[in-house]
CSV table of C-alpha atoms in Angstrom, one decimal:
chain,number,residue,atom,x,y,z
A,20,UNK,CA,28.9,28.6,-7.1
A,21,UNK,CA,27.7,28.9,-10.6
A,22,UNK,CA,31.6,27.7,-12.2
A,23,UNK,CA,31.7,25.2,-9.4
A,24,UNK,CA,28.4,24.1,-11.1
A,25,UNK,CA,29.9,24.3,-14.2
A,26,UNK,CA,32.7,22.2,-13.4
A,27,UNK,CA,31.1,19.9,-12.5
A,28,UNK,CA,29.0,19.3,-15.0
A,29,UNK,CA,32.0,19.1,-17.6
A,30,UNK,CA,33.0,16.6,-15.2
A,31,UNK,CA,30.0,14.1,-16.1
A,32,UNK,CA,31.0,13.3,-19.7
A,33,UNK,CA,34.6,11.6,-18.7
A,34,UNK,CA,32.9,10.0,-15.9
A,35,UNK,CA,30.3,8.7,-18.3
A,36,UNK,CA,32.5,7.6,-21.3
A,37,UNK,CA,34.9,5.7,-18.5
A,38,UNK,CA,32.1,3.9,-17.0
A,39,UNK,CA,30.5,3.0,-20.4
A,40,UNK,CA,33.8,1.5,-21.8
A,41,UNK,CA,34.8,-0.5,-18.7
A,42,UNK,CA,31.2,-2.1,-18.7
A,43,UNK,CA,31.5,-2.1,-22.5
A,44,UNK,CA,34.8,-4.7,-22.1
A,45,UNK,CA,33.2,-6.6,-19.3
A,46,UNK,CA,30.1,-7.4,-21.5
A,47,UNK,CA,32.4,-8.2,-24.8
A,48,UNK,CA,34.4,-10.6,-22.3
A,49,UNK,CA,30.8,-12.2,-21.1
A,50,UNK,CA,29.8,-15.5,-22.9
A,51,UNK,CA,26.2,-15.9,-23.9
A,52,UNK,CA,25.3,-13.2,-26.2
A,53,UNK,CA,22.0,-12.3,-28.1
A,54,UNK,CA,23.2,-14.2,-31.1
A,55,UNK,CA,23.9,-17.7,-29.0
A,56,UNK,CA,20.9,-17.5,-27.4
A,57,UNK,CA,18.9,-16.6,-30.7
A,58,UNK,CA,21.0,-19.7,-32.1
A,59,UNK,CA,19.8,-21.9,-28.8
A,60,UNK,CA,15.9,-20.7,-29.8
A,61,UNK,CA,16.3,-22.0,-33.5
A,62,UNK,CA,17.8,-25.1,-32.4
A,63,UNK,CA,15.2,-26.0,-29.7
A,64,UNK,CA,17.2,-25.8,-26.4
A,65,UNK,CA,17.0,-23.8,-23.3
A,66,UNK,CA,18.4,-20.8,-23.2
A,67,UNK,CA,20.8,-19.1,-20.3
A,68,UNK,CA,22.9,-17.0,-18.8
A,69,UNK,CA,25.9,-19.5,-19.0
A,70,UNK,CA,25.9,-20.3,-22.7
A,71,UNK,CA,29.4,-21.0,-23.8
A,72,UNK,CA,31.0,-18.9,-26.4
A,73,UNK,CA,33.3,-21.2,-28.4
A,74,UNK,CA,36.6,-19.9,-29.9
A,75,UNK,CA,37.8,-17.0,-28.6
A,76,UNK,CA,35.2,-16.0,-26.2
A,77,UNK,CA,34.2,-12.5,-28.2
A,78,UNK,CA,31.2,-12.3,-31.1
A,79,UNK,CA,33.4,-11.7,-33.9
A,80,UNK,CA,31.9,-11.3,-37.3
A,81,UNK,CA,31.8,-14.4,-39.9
A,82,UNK,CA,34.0,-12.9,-42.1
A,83,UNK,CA,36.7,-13.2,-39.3
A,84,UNK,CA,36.2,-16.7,-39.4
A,85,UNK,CA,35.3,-17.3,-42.9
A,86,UNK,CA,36.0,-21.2,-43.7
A,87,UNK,CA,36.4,-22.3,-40.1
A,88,UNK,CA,33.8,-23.9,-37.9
A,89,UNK,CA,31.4,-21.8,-36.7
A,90,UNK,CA,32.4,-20.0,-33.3
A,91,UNK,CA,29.0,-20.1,-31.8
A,92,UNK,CA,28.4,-23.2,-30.2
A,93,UNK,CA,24.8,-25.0,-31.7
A,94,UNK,CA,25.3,-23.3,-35.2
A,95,UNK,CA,26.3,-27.0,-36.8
A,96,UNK,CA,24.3,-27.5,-39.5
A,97,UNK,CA,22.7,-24.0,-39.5
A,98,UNK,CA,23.0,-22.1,-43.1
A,99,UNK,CA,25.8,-19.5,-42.8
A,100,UNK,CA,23.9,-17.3,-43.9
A,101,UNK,CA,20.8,-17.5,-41.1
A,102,UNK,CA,24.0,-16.4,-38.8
A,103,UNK,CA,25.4,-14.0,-40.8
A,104,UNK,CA,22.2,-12.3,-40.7
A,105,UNK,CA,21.9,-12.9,-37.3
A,106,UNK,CA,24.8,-11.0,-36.8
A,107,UNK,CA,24.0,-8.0,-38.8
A,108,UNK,CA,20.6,-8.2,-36.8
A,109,UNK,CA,22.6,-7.7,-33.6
A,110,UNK,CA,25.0,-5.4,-34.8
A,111,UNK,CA,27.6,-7.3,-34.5
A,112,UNK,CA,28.8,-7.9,-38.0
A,113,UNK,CA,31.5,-4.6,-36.9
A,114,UNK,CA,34.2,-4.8,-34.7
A,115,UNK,CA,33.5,-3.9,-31.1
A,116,UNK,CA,35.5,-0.2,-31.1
A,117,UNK,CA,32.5,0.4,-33.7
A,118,UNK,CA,29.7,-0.8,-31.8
A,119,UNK,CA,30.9,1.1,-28.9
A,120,UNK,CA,31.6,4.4,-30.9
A,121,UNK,CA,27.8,4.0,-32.7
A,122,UNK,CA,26.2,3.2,-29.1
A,123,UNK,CA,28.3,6.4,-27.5
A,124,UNK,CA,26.8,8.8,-30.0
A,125,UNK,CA,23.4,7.4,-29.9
A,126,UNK,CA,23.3,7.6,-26.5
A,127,UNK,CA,24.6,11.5,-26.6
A,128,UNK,CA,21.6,12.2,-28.2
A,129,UNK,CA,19.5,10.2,-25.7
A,130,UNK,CA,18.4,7.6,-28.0
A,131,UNK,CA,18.9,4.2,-27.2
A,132,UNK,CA,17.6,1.9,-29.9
A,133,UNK,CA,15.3,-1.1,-29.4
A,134,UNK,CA,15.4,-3.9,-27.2
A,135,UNK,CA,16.7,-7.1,-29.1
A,136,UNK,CA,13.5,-8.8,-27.8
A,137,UNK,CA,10.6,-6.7,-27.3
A,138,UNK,CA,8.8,-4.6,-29.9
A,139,UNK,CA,9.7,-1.4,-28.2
A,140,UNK,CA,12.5,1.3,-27.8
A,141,UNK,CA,14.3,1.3,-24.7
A,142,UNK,CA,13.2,4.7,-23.6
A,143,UNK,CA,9.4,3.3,-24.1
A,144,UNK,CA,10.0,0.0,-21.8
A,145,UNK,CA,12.0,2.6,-19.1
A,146,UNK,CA,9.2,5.0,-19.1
A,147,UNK,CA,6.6,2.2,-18.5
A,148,UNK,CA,8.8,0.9,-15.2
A,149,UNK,CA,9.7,4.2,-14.1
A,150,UNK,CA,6.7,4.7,-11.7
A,151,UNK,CA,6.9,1.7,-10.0
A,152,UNK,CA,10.7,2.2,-9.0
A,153,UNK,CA,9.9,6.0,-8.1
A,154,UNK,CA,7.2,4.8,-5.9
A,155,UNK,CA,9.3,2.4,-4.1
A,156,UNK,CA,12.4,4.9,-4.3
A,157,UNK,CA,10.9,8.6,-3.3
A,158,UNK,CA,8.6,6.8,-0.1
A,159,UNK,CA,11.5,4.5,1.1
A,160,UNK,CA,13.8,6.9,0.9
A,161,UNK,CA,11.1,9.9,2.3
A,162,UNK,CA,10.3,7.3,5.3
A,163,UNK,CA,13.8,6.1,6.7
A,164,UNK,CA,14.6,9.4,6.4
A,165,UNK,CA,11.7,10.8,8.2
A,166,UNK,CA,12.5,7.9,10.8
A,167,UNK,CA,16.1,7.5,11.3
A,168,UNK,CA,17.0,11.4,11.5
A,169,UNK,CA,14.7,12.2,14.8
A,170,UNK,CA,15.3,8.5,16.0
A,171,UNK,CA,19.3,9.1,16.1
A,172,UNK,CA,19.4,12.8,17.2
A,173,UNK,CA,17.2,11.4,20.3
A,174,UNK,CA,19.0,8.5,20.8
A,175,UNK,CA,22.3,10.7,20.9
A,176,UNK,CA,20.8,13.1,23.2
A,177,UNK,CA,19.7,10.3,25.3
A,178,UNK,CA,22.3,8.6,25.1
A,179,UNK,CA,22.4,5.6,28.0
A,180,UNK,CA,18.6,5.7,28.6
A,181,UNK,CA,16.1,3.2,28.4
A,182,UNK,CA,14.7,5.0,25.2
A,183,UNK,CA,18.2,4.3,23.5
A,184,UNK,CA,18.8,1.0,24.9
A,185,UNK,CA,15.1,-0.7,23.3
A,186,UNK,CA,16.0,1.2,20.2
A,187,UNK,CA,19.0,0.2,19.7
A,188,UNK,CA,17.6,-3.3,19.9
A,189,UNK,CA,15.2,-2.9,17.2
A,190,UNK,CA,18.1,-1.4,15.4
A,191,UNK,CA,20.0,-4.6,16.0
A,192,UNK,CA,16.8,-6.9,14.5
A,193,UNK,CA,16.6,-4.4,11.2
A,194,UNK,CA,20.3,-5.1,10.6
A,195,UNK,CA,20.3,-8.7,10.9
A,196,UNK,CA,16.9,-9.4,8.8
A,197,UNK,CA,17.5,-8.8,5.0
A,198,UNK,CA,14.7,-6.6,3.5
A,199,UNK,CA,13.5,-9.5,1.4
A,200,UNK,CA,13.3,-11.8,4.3
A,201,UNK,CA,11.1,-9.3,6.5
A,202,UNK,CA,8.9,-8.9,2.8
A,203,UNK,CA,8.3,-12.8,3.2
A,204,UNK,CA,7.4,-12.7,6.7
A,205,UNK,CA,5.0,-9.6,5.8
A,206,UNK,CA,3.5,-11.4,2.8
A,207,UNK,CA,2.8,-14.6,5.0
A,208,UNK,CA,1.2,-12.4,7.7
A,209,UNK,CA,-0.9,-9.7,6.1
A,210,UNK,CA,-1.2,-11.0,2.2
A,211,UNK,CA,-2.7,-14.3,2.0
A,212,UNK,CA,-0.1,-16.4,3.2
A,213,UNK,CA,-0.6,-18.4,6.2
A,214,UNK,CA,-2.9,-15.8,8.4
A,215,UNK,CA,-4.5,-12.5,7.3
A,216,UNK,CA,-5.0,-11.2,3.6
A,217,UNK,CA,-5.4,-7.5,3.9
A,218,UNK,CA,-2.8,-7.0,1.1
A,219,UNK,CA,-2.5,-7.3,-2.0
A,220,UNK,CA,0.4,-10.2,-3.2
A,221,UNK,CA,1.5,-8.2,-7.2
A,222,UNK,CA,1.3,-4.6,-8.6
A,223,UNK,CA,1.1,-1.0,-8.2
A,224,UNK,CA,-2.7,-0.8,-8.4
A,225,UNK,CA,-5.9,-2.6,-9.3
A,226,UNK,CA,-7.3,-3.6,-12.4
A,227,UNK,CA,-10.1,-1.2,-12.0
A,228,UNK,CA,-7.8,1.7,-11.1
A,229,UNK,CA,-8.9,3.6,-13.5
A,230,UNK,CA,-12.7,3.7,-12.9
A,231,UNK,CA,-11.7,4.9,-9.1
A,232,UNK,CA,-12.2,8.6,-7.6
A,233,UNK,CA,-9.4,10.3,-6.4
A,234,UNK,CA,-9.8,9.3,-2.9
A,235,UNK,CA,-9.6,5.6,-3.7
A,236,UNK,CA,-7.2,6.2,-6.6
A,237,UNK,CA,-4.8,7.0,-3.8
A,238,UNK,CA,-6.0,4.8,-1.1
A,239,UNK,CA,-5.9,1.8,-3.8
A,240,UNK,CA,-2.0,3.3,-4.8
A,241,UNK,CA,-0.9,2.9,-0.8
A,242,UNK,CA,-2.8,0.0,-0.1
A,243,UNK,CA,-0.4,-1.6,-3.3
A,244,UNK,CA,2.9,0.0,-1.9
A,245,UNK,CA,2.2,-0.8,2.0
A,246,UNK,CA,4.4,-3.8,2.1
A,247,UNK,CA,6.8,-3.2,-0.4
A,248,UNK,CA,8.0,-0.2,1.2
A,249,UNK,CA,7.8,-1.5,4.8
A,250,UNK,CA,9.8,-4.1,3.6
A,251,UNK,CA,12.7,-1.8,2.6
A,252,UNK,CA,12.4,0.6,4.8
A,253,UNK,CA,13.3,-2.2,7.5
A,254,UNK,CA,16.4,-2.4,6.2
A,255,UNK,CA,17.2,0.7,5.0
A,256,UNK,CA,16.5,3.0,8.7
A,257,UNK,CA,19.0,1.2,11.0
A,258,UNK,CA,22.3,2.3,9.4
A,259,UNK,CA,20.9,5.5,9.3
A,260,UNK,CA,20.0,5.8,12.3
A,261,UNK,CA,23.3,4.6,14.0
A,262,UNK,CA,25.1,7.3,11.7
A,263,UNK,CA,23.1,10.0,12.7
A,264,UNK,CA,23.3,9.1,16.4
A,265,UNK,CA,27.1,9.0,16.1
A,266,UNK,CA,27.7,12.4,14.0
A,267,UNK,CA,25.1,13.9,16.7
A,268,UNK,CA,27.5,12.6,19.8
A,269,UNK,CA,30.5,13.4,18.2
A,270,UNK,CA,29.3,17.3,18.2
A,271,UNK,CA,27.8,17.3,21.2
A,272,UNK,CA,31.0,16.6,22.9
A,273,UNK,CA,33.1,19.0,21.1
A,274,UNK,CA,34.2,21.7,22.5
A,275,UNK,CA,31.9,24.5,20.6
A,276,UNK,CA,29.1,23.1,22.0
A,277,UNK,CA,30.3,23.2,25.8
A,278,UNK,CA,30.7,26.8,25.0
A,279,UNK,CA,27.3,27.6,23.6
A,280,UNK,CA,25.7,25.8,27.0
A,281,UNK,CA,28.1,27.7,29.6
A,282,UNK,CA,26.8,31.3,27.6
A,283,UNK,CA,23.0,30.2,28.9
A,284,UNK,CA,21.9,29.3,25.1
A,285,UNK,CA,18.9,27.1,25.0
A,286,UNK,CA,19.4,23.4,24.7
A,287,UNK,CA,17.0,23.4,21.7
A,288,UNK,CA,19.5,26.3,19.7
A,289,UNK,CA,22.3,24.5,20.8
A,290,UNK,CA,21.3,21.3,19.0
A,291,UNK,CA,19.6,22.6,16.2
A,292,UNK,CA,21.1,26.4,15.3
A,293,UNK,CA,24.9,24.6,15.9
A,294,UNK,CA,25.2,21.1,16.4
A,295,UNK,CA,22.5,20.0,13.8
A,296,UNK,CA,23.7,21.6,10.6
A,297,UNK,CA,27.5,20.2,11.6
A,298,UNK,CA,26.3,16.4,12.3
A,299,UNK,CA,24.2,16.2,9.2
A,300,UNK,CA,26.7,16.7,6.8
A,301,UNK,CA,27.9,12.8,6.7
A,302,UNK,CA,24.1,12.3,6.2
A,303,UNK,CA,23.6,14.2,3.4
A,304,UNK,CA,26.7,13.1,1.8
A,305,UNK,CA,25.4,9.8,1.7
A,306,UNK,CA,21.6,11.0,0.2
A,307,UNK,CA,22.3,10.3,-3.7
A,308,UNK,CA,23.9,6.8,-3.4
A,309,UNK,CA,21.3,5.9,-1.0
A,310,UNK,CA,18.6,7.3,-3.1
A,311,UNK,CA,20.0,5.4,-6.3
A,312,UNK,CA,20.1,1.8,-4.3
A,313,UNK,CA,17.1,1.9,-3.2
A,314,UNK,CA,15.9,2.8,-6.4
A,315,UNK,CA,17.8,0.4,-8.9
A,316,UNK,CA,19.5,-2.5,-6.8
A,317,UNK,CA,17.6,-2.3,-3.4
A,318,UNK,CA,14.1,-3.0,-4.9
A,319,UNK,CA,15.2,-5.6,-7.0
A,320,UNK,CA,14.2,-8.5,-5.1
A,321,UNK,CA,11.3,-6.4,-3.3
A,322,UNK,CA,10.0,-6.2,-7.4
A,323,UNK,CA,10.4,-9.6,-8.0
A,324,UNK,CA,8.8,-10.9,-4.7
A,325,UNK,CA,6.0,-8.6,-4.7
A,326,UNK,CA,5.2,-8.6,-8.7
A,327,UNK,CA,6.0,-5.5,-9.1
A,328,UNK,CA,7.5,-4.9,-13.0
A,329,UNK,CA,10.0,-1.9,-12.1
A,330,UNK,CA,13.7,-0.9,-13.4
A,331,UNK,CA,15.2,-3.3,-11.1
A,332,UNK,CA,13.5,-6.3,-12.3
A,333,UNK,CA,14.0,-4.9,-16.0
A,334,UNK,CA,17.7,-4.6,-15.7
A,335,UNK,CA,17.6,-8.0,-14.3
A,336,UNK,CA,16.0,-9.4,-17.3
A,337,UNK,CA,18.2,-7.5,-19.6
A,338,UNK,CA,21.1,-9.2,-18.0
A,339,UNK,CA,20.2,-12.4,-18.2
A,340,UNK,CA,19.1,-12.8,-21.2
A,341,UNK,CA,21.7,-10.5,-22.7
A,342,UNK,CA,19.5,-7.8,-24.2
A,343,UNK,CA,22.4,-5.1,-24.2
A,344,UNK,CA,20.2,-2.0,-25.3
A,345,UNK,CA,18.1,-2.7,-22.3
A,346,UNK,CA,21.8,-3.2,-20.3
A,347,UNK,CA,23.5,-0.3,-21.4
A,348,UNK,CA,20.4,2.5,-20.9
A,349,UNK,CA,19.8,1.5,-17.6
A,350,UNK,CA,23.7,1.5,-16.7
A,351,UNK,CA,24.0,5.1,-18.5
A,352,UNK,CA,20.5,6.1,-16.7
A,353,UNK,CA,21.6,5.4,-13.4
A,354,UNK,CA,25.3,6.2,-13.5
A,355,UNK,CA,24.0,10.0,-14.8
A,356,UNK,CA,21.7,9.9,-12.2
A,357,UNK,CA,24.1,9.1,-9.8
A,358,UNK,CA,26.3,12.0,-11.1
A,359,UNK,CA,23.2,14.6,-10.9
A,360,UNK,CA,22.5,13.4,-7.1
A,361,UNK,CA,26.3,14.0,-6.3
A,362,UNK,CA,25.9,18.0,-7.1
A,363,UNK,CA,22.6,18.2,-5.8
A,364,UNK,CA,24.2,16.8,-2.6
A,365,UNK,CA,27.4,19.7,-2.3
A,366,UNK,CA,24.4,22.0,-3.1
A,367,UNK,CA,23.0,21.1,-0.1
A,368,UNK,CA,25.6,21.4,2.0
A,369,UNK,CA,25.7,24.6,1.4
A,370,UNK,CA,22.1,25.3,2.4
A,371,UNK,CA,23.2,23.2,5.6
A,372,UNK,CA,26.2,24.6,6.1
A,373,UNK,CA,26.8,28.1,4.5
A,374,UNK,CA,30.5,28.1,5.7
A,375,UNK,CA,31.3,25.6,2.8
A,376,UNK,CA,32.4,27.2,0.0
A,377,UNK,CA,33.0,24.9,-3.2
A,378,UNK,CA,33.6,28.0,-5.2
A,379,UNK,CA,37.3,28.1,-3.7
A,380,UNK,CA,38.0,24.0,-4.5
A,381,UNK,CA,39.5,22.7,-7.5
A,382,UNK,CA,35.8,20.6,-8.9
């Protein structure tokens, strides 16, 4: 297990460097860079997303384009100079392959610069939104799984009763209702909105946190996260549940399991010393992608709905308004993360399962 391990983990850095570079391209390609919308600022005009890149479409340096009009649409009757060292402020006064080669090493060594924009390193503004999207991340993901496994192992084992049929129902109304609709719905019933306000609407605590005892540090911390996480959890359980039903009824016909009954074993061995450790192995397969959407893109509108300043809403912000430090940590954060939560997941299999032996497969 230990080489498999190994392998694995050599495996990380060309998964890394390809994912970097193709995002790296994308971004070059994208119109509206810092230095456009620094440009807009100057000149007085909104900024956006959609700012226009004239000439080619890529921020090359002025000496590129020395003589010509100025690629950056807005920079008329700017002084050359105010863009050249807007450029240099940027970075981009190098060619791209440089950039990319400087921002690779950096990031190596787990340093990420500054944000374009704020007065603070990238691995300061990550740290401060980290414990909002862990709070919405670990409890979501704790809950649905807490919910969904026992729900679809019953629901298979009762398969056809009246127990499965209302469940399934509810099943049906958490597939069609988008998490962020239900966290409407929530925040007009129970926070203030058109009937009861037993909620609060924005953050992770109150102002007064701080001068709270322990008990009502953590009531105050639930009280926060209630609807936030009832909100995803609505839309994270039913899929869930529906796989795990299936994987469960798919054992329990096969043929092993016909043979464990007709030897007299106990209905409860039967489904959890043999059919349980087969039928959750397409469940735990799925664990780290789960756990990274509903930590990065499936809070994203929860955050931004409930006032909550997390990762999602910070790589939302980064995007828009082109601050690519910000863009290319969180991308390199979550895409490592992602790789870590793969392993940890064929690790588990083997605690599930001990019959699976990665040791014998090519990594």
């Amino acid at each position: 297990m230990l080489s498999y391990i190994f392998r694995r983990f050599l495996l990380f850095f060309p998964t890394l460097f390809g994912v970097m570079v193709v995002n790296f391209l994308i971004i070059q390609a994208a119109p509206g860079g810092p230095v456009e919308q620094a440009l807009a600022r100057i000149q007085g005009h909104d900024v956006d997303a959609t700012t226009r890149v004239g000439g080619d479409g890529g921020e090359l340096s002025l000496s590129q384009r020395a003589g010509e009009t100025s690629k950056y649409r807005g920079a008329q009757g700017l002084d050359p100079n105010l863009i050249a060292e807007l450029e240099r402020m940027y970075g981009f006064d190098k060619p791209p392959h440089e950039r990319f080669w400087q921002m690779i090493t950096r990031y190596s060594r787990f340093d990420f610069g500054e944000s374009f924009y704020r007065d603070q390193t990238v691995v300061d503004m990550v740290l401060d939104k980290m414990p909002v999207s862990i709070s919405l991340g670990l409890w979501t993901t704790l809950l649905v799984y807490l919910i969904s496994i026992p729900m679809g192992i019953r629901k298979a084992v009762r398969d056809g009763s009246k127990f499965d049929i209302w469940t399934s129902g509810v099943i049906v109304v958490g597939n069609a209702v988008p998490g962020f609709m239900f966290a409407i719905l929530l925040i007009v019933l129970f926070a203030g909105g058109s009937y009861f306000d037993w909620f609060p609407l924005r953050g992770l605590t109150s102002p007064e946190w701080a001068q709270f005892g322990l008990v009502h540090k953590v009531a105050d911390y639930f009280w926060h996260l209630a609807l936030p996480i009832a909100s995803m959890v609505i839309g994270g359980f039913a899929g869930l549940t529906l796989l795990t039903k299936n994987s469960f009824l798919d054992e329990i016909n096969k043929q092993y399991v016909m043979t464990a009954r007709a030897k007299g074993l106990a209905e409860q061995r039967v489904l959890y010393g043999h059919v349980f450790r087969n039928a959750m192995l397409i469940v735990i397969a799925g664990f780290p992608s789960a756990f990274v959407n509903i930590l990065f893109t499936g809070s994203l509108l929860t955050e931004i709905i409930f006032s909550l300043d997390g990762l999602g809403l910070l790589g939302y912000e980064a995007t828009v308004n082109r601050d690519y430090p910000v863009m290319f940590a969180t991308l390199y954060f979550f895409t490592l993360l992602g790789l870590v939560m793969q392993l940890v997941s064929d690790l588990t299999y083997t605690l599930v399962d001990p019959r699976i032996d990665f040791e014998s497969r090519n990594a």
